[in-house]
Amino acid sequence: MDLERLTGDLSTTWAGYLRDWDRSLRSGNHPETTRYNYLLAAAQSARYLAEHSPDPEAAAAAEDPAEVTKAHIEAYQAWMIETRSAATAVNKHKALQQLFKWLLLDEEEIDRSPMERVRLPKAPTKLVPVLEDEATTRLLEVCKGKDFLSLRDAAIIRLFCNTGARLAEVANLRLEDVGLKTESVTLYGKGGKVRRVRIGAKTARALSRYLRARAKRKGADLPNLWLADRGGQALNANGIKIRLKRLGQKAGLDHLHAHRWRHTYAHQWKLAGGDTGDLMLLLGWSSDAMPRHYGASAAADRAQQTQARMGIGDNV
């Protein structure tokens, strides 16, 4: 994560606070993707106050987050809903809650959080579209080849498809987390939860091929599983995110991101009648609200299949 790029055009005070907040998040072992999303939301709010806010008093808040008020947050949320979406505004709201909680409790820079009485935006519930097997096949066709990049990308895609793992979980894999003999990988999830999940023969073969190519690359001595295509550096979560987007465009798939496979995994599991408790263990969930959310598309499919089978109204 390039913190300088995220904060480069902010005031000295805002940038300093965000650097300190990132240090605090890192000490709390928050995943890089979480830190990035939190810091991005905070930086975007600061830019809104400096460039887009109609409030003449927003200038002070654009210089110092301690000057941000409830009205500033509400205006920012409304702007997010208008220019992005309600769902995006919800994510920004949650991130800013954490920022001002840190300023209040850890830094003691404010006496009261401006988020205290700001309502969470209402976002319409949407069924996340799942990835059909044909779409993943098209992606793997784009990655066909024996060069390092093709072997790495194919292994990453198969791992997402086969395990339903989060972006950060796959990105943070180390060499020691891969067990080819047992055909399994160890994943480090949210809240420090560790789980070992099975991988299929095709995924194990893709990982084996990648590891052979990786052993010949600059940076092979790094503990990180994934290497960038040049420079002998580790490939981080944002790098994988960008790479998936580019591969998706080549395969004719819009808005491709790693979480689509997570939804697809839950969808296929529930569609096949799999146990909810087992699904929670496999995907690293502690709340049963998550399988309900992720399995909603499968529930809709099952309902439609039942409706077709029962034929209600067809015999009139």
CSV table of C-alpha atoms in Angstrom, one decimal:
chain,number,residue,atom,x,y,z
A,1,MET,CA,0.0,0.0,0.0
A,2,ASP,CA,1.4,3.4,-1.1
A,3,LEU,CA,0.5,5.6,1.9
A,4,GLU,CA,2.3,8.6,0.4
A,5,ARG,CA,0.2,8.4,-2.7
A,6,LEU,CA,-3.0,8.1,-0.6
A,7,THR,CA,-2.2,11.1,1.5
A,8,GLY,CA,0.0,13.2,-0.8
A,9,ASP,CA,-2.5,16.0,-1.6
A,10,LEU,CA,-4.0,16.2,1.9
A,11,SER,CA,-3.1,18.8,4.6
A,12,THR,CA,-0.1,18.1,6.8
A,13,THR,CA,-2.4,17.5,9.7
A,14,TRP,CA,-4.7,15.0,7.9
A,15,ALA,CA,-1.7,13.2,6.4
A,16,GLY,CA,0.0,13.0,9.8
A,17,TYR,CA,-3.1,11.6,11.5
A,18,LEU,CA,-3.6,9.0,8.8
A,19,ARG,CA,0.0,7.8,9.0
A,20,ASP,CA,-0.4,7.4,12.8
A,21,TRP,CA,-3.7,5.6,12.3
A,22,ASP,CA,-2.2,3.2,9.8
A,23,ARG,CA,0.6,2.5,12.3
A,24,SER,CA,-2.1,1.7,14.9
A,25,LEU,CA,-4.0,-0.5,12.5
A,26,ARG,CA,-0.8,-2.4,11.6
A,27,SER,CA,0.0,-2.9,15.3
A,28,GLY,CA,-3.5,-4.4,15.7
A,29,ASN,CA,-2.7,-6.8,12.9
A,30,HIS,CA,-5.5,-5.5,10.6
A,31,PRO,CA,-5.2,-6.9,7.0
A,32,GLU,CA,-3.7,-4.6,4.4
A,33,THR,CA,-7.0,-4.6,2.4
A,34,THR,CA,-8.8,-3.4,5.5
A,35,ARG,CA,-6.2,-0.7,6.2
A,36,TYR,CA,-6.3,0.4,2.6
A,37,ASN,CA,-10.1,0.7,2.6
A,38,TYR,CA,-10.2,2.6,5.9
A,39,LEU,CA,-7.5,5.1,4.8
A,40,LEU,CA,-9.0,5.6,1.4
A,41,ALA,CA,-12.4,6.5,2.9
A,42,ALA,CA,-10.7,9.0,5.3
A,43,ALA,CA,-8.6,10.5,2.5
A,44,GLN,CA,-11.6,10.8,0.2
A,45,SER,CA,-13.6,12.6,3.0
A,46,ALA,CA,-10.8,15.1,3.5
A,47,ARG,CA,-10.7,15.7,-0.3
A,48,TYR,CA,-14.4,16.2,-0.4
A,49,LEU,CA,-14.2,18.8,2.4
A,50,ALA,CA,-11.4,20.7,0.5
A,51,GLU,CA,-12.8,20.5,-3.0
A,52,HIS,CA,-16.6,19.7,-3.1
A,53,SER,CA,-18.2,20.8,0.2
A,54,PRO,CA,-20.7,23.7,-0.2
A,55,ASP,CA,-20.1,24.6,3.5
A,56,PRO,CA,-18.0,27.7,3.8
A,57,GLU,CA,-16.8,26.4,7.2
A,58,ALA,CA,-15.5,23.2,5.7
A,59,ALA,CA,-12.1,24.7,5.2
A,60,ALA,CA,-11.1,24.1,8.8
A,61,ALA,CA,-12.2,20.5,8.6
A,62,ALA,CA,-10.3,20.1,5.4
A,63,GLU,CA,-7.2,21.0,7.4
A,64,ASP,CA,-7.8,19.1,10.6
A,65,PRO,CA,-10.0,16.0,11.1
A,66,ALA,CA,-10.6,17.2,14.7
A,67,GLU,CA,-12.8,20.0,13.2
A,68,VAL,CA,-15.1,17.7,11.3
A,69,THR,CA,-18.7,17.9,12.4
A,70,LYS,CA,-21.9,15.8,12.0
A,71,ALA,CA,-23.1,18.1,9.2
A,72,HIS,CA,-19.8,17.6,7.3
A,73,ILE,CA,-20.2,13.8,7.5
A,74,GLU,CA,-23.9,13.8,6.5
A,75,ALA,CA,-23.0,16.1,3.5
A,76,TYR,CA,-20.2,13.7,2.5
A,77,GLN,CA,-22.5,10.7,2.7
A,78,ALA,CA,-25.1,12.4,0.6
A,79,TRP,CA,-22.4,13.2,-2.0
A,80,MET,CA,-21.2,9.6,-2.0
A,81,ILE,CA,-24.7,8.3,-2.6
A,82,GLU,CA,-25.2,10.8,-5.5
A,83,THR,CA,-21.8,10.2,-7.1
A,84,ARG,CA,-21.2,6.5,-6.3
A,85,SER,CA,-23.9,4.5,-4.6
A,86,ALA,CA,-25.6,3.9,-1.3
A,87,ALA,CA,-23.6,0.7,-0.8
A,88,THR,CA,-20.4,2.7,-1.2
A,89,ALA,CA,-21.6,5.3,1.3
A,90,VAL,CA,-22.3,2.5,3.8
A,91,ASN,CA,-18.7,1.3,3.5
A,92,LYS,CA,-17.3,4.8,3.9
A,93,HIS,CA,-19.5,5.4,6.9
A,94,LYS,CA,-18.2,2.3,8.6
A,95,ALA,CA,-14.6,3.3,7.9
A,96,LEU,CA,-15.1,6.8,9.3
A,97,GLN,CA,-16.6,5.4,12.4
A,98,GLN,CA,-13.3,3.7,13.0
A,99,LEU,CA,-11.2,6.8,12.3
A,100,PHE,CA,-13.1,9.0,14.7
A,101,LYS,CA,-13.3,6.2,17.3
A,102,TRP,CA,-9.5,6.2,17.2
A,103,LEU,CA,-9.3,10.0,17.4
A,104,LEU,CA,-11.6,9.9,20.4
A,105,LEU,CA,-10.3,6.9,22.4
A,106,ASP,CA,-6.7,6.4,21.4
A,107,GLU,CA,-5.5,9.9,20.5
A,108,GLU,CA,-8.0,11.8,22.7
A,109,GLU,CA,-8.0,14.6,20.1
A,110,ILE,CA,-11.8,15.0,20.1
A,111,ASP,CA,-14.3,15.0,23.0
A,112,ARG,CA,-17.1,13.5,20.9
A,113,SER,CA,-17.2,11.6,17.6
A,114,PRO,CA,-19.0,13.4,14.8
A,115,MET,CA,-20.3,10.0,13.8
A,116,GLU,CA,-22.3,9.6,17.0
A,117,ARG,CA,-25.7,10.6,15.6
A,118,VAL,CA,-25.0,10.1,11.9
A,119,ARG,CA,-27.4,7.5,10.5
A,120,LEU,CA,-26.0,4.6,8.4
A,121,PRO,CA,-27.2,5.0,4.8
A,122,LYS,CA,-29.9,2.6,3.7
A,123,ALA,CA,-28.7,0.5,0.8
A,124,PRO,CA,-30.9,-1.7,-1.3
A,125,THR,CA,-30.2,-5.4,-0.9
A,126,LYS,CA,-28.7,-6.8,-4.1
A,127,LEU,CA,-28.1,-10.4,-5.1
A,128,VAL,CA,-24.4,-10.5,-5.9
A,129,PRO,CA,-24.0,-12.2,-9.3
A,130,VAL,CA,-22.2,-15.4,-9.1
A,131,LEU,CA,-19.5,-16.6,-11.6
A,132,GLU,CA,-20.6,-19.4,-13.8
A,133,ASP,CA,-18.0,-22.2,-14.4
A,134,GLU,CA,-17.9,-21.0,-18.1
A,135,ALA,CA,-16.6,-17.6,-16.9
A,136,THR,CA,-13.8,-19.1,-14.9
A,137,THR,CA,-12.9,-21.3,-17.8
A,138,ARG,CA,-12.6,-18.3,-20.0
A,139,LEU,CA,-10.3,-16.7,-17.5
A,140,LEU,CA,-8.1,-19.7,-17.4
A,141,GLU,CA,-8.0,-19.7,-21.2
A,142,VAL,CA,-6.6,-16.2,-21.0
A,143,CYS,CA,-3.9,-17.5,-18.6
A,144,LYS,CA,-2.9,-20.4,-20.8
A,145,GLY,CA,0.8,-20.7,-21.2
A,146,LYS,CA,4.0,-21.9,-19.6
A,147,ASP,CA,5.5,-18.5,-18.8
A,148,PHE,CA,5.8,-17.4,-15.2
A,149,LEU,CA,2.9,-14.9,-15.3
A,150,SER,CA,0.5,-17.3,-16.9
A,151,LEU,CA,1.3,-20.1,-14.3
A,152,ARG,CA,1.0,-17.6,-11.4
A,153,ASP,CA,-2.3,-16.2,-12.5
A,154,ALA,CA,-3.8,-19.6,-13.2
A,155,ALA,CA,-2.8,-20.8,-9.7
A,156,ILE,CA,-4.4,-17.7,-8.1
A,157,ILE,CA,-7.6,-18.1,-10.0
A,158,ARG,CA,-7.9,-21.8,-9.3
A,159,LEU,CA,-7.3,-21.1,-5.6
A,160,PHE,CA,-10.0,-18.4,-5.4
A,161,CYS,CA,-12.5,-20.7,-7.2
A,162,ASN,CA,-11.6,-23.8,-5.3
A,163,THR,CA,-11.6,-22.3,-1.7
A,164,GLY,CA,-13.8,-19.2,-1.8
A,165,ALA,CA,-11.0,-17.5,0.2
A,166,ARG,CA,-10.9,-13.7,0.7
A,167,LEU,CA,-8.5,-11.6,-1.3
A,168,ALA,CA,-6.3,-10.9,1.7
A,169,GLU,CA,-6.2,-14.5,2.7
A,170,VAL,CA,-4.8,-15.6,-0.7
A,171,ALA,CA,-2.5,-12.6,-1.0
A,172,ASN,CA,-0.9,-13.2,2.4
A,173,LEU,CA,-0.1,-16.9,1.8
A,174,ARG,CA,3.4,-17.9,2.5
A,175,LEU,CA,5.3,-20.9,1.0
A,176,GLU,CA,5.0,-22.8,4.2
A,177,ASP,CA,1.2,-22.5,4.1
A,178,VAL,CA,0.9,-24.7,1.0
A,179,GLY,CA,0.8,-28.4,1.5
A,180,LEU,CA,1.0,-30.2,-1.8
A,181,LYS,CA,1.3,-33.6,-0.2
A,182,THR,CA,-1.9,-33.1,1.7
A,183,GLU,CA,-3.5,-31.0,-1.0
A,184,SER,CA,-4.4,-28.2,1.4
A,185,VAL,CA,-3.6,-24.6,2.3
A,186,THR,CA,-3.5,-22.7,5.6
A,187,LEU,CA,-5.5,-19.5,5.5
A,188,TYR,CA,-5.2,-16.6,8.0
A,189,GLY,CA,-8.6,-14.9,8.2
A,190,LYS,CA,-10.1,-12.0,10.0
A,191,GLY,CA,-9.8,-11.7,13.7
A,192,GLY,CA,-6.6,-13.9,13.7
A,193,LYS,CA,-8.7,-17.0,12.8
A,194,VAL,CA,-6.6,-19.8,11.2
A,195,ARG,CA,-8.1,-22.6,9.1
A,196,ARG,CA,-6.8,-25.3,6.8
A,197,VAL,CA,-8.8,-26.0,3.7
A,198,ARG,CA,-8.6,-28.7,1.1
A,199,ILE,CA,-7.7,-27.9,-2.5
A,200,GLY,CA,-8.6,-30.1,-5.5
A,201,ALA,CA,-6.2,-31.9,-7.7
A,202,LYS,CA,-6.3,-29.3,-10.5
A,203,THR,CA,-5.5,-26.5,-8.0
A,204,ALA,CA,-2.7,-28.5,-6.5
A,205,ARG,CA,-1.3,-29.1,-10.0
A,206,ALA,CA,-1.5,-25.4,-10.8
A,207,LEU,CA,0.3,-24.5,-7.6
A,208,SER,CA,3.0,-27.1,-8.2
A,209,ARG,CA,3.7,-25.8,-11.7
A,210,TYR,CA,3.8,-22.2,-10.4
A,211,LEU,CA,6.2,-23.2,-7.6
A,212,ARG,CA,8.6,-24.8,-10.1
A,213,ALA,CA,8.6,-21.6,-12.1
A,214,ARG,CA,8.9,-19.5,-9.0
A,215,ALA,CA,12.0,-21.3,-7.8
A,216,LYS,CA,13.9,-19.9,-10.9
A,217,ARG,CA,12.8,-16.3,-10.3
A,218,LYS,CA,14.5,-13.4,-8.6
A,219,GLY,CA,13.0,-13.2,-5.1
A,220,ALA,CA,12.6,-17.0,-4.8
A,221,ASP,CA,14.1,-16.7,-1.3
A,222,LEU,CA,11.2,-14.6,-0.1
A,223,PRO,CA,8.7,-16.3,2.3
A,224,ASN,CA,5.7,-14.9,0.3
A,225,LEU,CA,4.0,-17.3,-2.0
A,226,TRP,CA,3.2,-14.9,-4.8
A,227,LEU,CA,5.9,-12.9,-6.6
A,228,ALA,CA,5.4,-9.9,-8.9
A,229,ASP,CA,6.3,-10.4,-12.5
A,230,ARG,CA,9.4,-8.3,-12.2
A,231,GLY,CA,11.8,-6.9,-9.6
A,232,GLY,CA,11.9,-9.9,-7.3
A,233,GLN,CA,9.2,-8.3,-5.1
A,234,ALA,CA,6.2,-9.9,-3.4
A,235,LEU,CA,2.8,-9.5,-5.1
A,236,ASN,CA,0.4,-7.8,-2.6
A,237,ALA,CA,-3.4,-7.8,-2.4
A,238,ASN,CA,-3.8,-4.7,-4.5
A,239,GLY,CA,-1.6,-6.1,-7.2
A,240,ILE,CA,-3.8,-9.2,-7.4
A,241,LYS,CA,-6.9,-7.0,-7.5
A,242,ILE,CA,-5.5,-5.0,-10.4
A,243,ARG,CA,-4.4,-8.2,-12.2
A,244,LEU,CA,-7.8,-9.8,-11.9
A,245,LYS,CA,-9.5,-6.8,-13.3
A,246,ARG,CA,-7.2,-6.8,-16.4
A,247,LEU,CA,-7.6,-10.5,-16.9
A,248,GLY,CA,-11.4,-10.1,-16.6
A,249,GLN,CA,-11.3,-7.4,-19.3
A,250,LYS,CA,-9.4,-9.7,-21.6
A,251,ALA,CA,-11.9,-12.5,-21.0
A,252,GLY,CA,-14.8,-10.2,-21.5
A,253,LEU,CA,-15.9,-10.1,-17.9
A,254,ASP,CA,-16.8,-6.8,-16.4
A,255,HIS,CA,-16.3,-5.9,-12.7
A,256,LEU,CA,-14.3,-9.0,-11.9
A,257,HIS,CA,-13.0,-9.2,-8.3
A,258,ALA,CA,-12.0,-12.0,-5.9
A,259,HIS,CA,-15.1,-11.8,-3.8
A,260,ARG,CA,-17.2,-13.0,-6.7
A,261,TRP,CA,-15.7,-16.5,-6.2
A,262,ARG,CA,-16.5,-16.3,-2.5
A,263,HIS,CA,-20.2,-15.6,-3.3
A,264,THR,CA,-20.1,-18.4,-5.9
A,265,TYR,CA,-18.6,-20.9,-3.5
A,266,ALA,CA,-21.4,-20.2,-0.9
A,267,HIS,CA,-24.0,-20.2,-3.7
A,268,GLN,CA,-22.9,-23.6,-5.0
A,269,TRP,CA,-22.6,-25.1,-1.5
A,270,LYS,CA,-26.1,-24.0,-0.5
A,271,LEU,CA,-27.5,-25.1,-3.9
A,272,ALA,CA,-26.1,-28.5,-3.3
A,273,GLY,CA,-27.8,-28.7,0.1
A,274,GLY,CA,-24.5,-28.3,2.1
A,275,ASP,CA,-24.6,-27.8,5.8
A,276,THR,CA,-24.5,-24.1,7.0
A,277,GLY,CA,-22.2,-24.9,9.9
A,278,ASP,CA,-19.6,-26.6,7.6
A,279,LEU,CA,-19.8,-23.6,5.2
A,280,MET,CA,-19.0,-21.2,8.1
A,281,LEU,CA,-16.0,-23.3,9.1
A,282,LEU,CA,-14.7,-23.5,5.5
A,283,LEU,CA,-15.1,-19.7,4.8
A,284,GLY,CA,-14.0,-18.5,8.2
A,285,TRP,CA,-17.3,-17.0,9.4
A,286,SER,CA,-18.3,-16.6,13.0
A,287,SER,CA,-21.7,-15.1,12.4
A,288,ASP,CA,-24.6,-17.0,10.8
A,289,ALA,CA,-25.7,-13.8,9.2
A,290,MET,CA,-22.9,-14.2,6.6
A,291,PRO,CA,-24.1,-17.5,5.1
A,292,ARG,CA,-27.6,-16.0,4.8
A,293,HIS,CA,-26.2,-13.0,2.9
A,294,TYR,CA,-23.8,-14.9,0.7
A,295,GLY,CA,-26.2,-17.7,0.1
A,296,ALA,CA,-29.1,-15.4,-0.8
A,297,SER,CA,-28.7,-16.0,-4.6
A,298,ALA,CA,-28.8,-19.8,-4.1
A,299,ALA,CA,-31.9,-19.4,-2.0
A,300,ALA,CA,-33.5,-17.5,-4.8
A,301,ASP,CA,-32.5,-20.1,-7.3
A,302,ARG,CA,-33.9,-22.9,-5.2
A,303,ALA,CA,-37.2,-21.0,-4.8
A,304,GLN,CA,-37.5,-20.6,-8.5
A,305,GLN,CA,-36.8,-24.3,-9.1
A,306,THR,CA,-39.5,-25.2,-6.6
A,307,GLN,CA,-41.9,-22.8,-8.1
A,308,ALA,CA,-41.3,-24.3,-11.6
A,309,ARG,CA,-41.7,-27.8,-10.2
A,310,MET,CA,-44.9,-27.0,-8.4
A,311,GLY,CA,-46.4,-25.2,-11.4
A,312,ILE,CA,-48.7,-23.0,-9.3
A,313,GLY,CA,-51.0,-21.1,-11.7
A,314,ASP,CA,-49.9,-23.1,-14.7
A,315,ASN,CA,-53.0,-25.3,-14.8
A,316,VAL,CA,-55.6,-22.5,-14.8
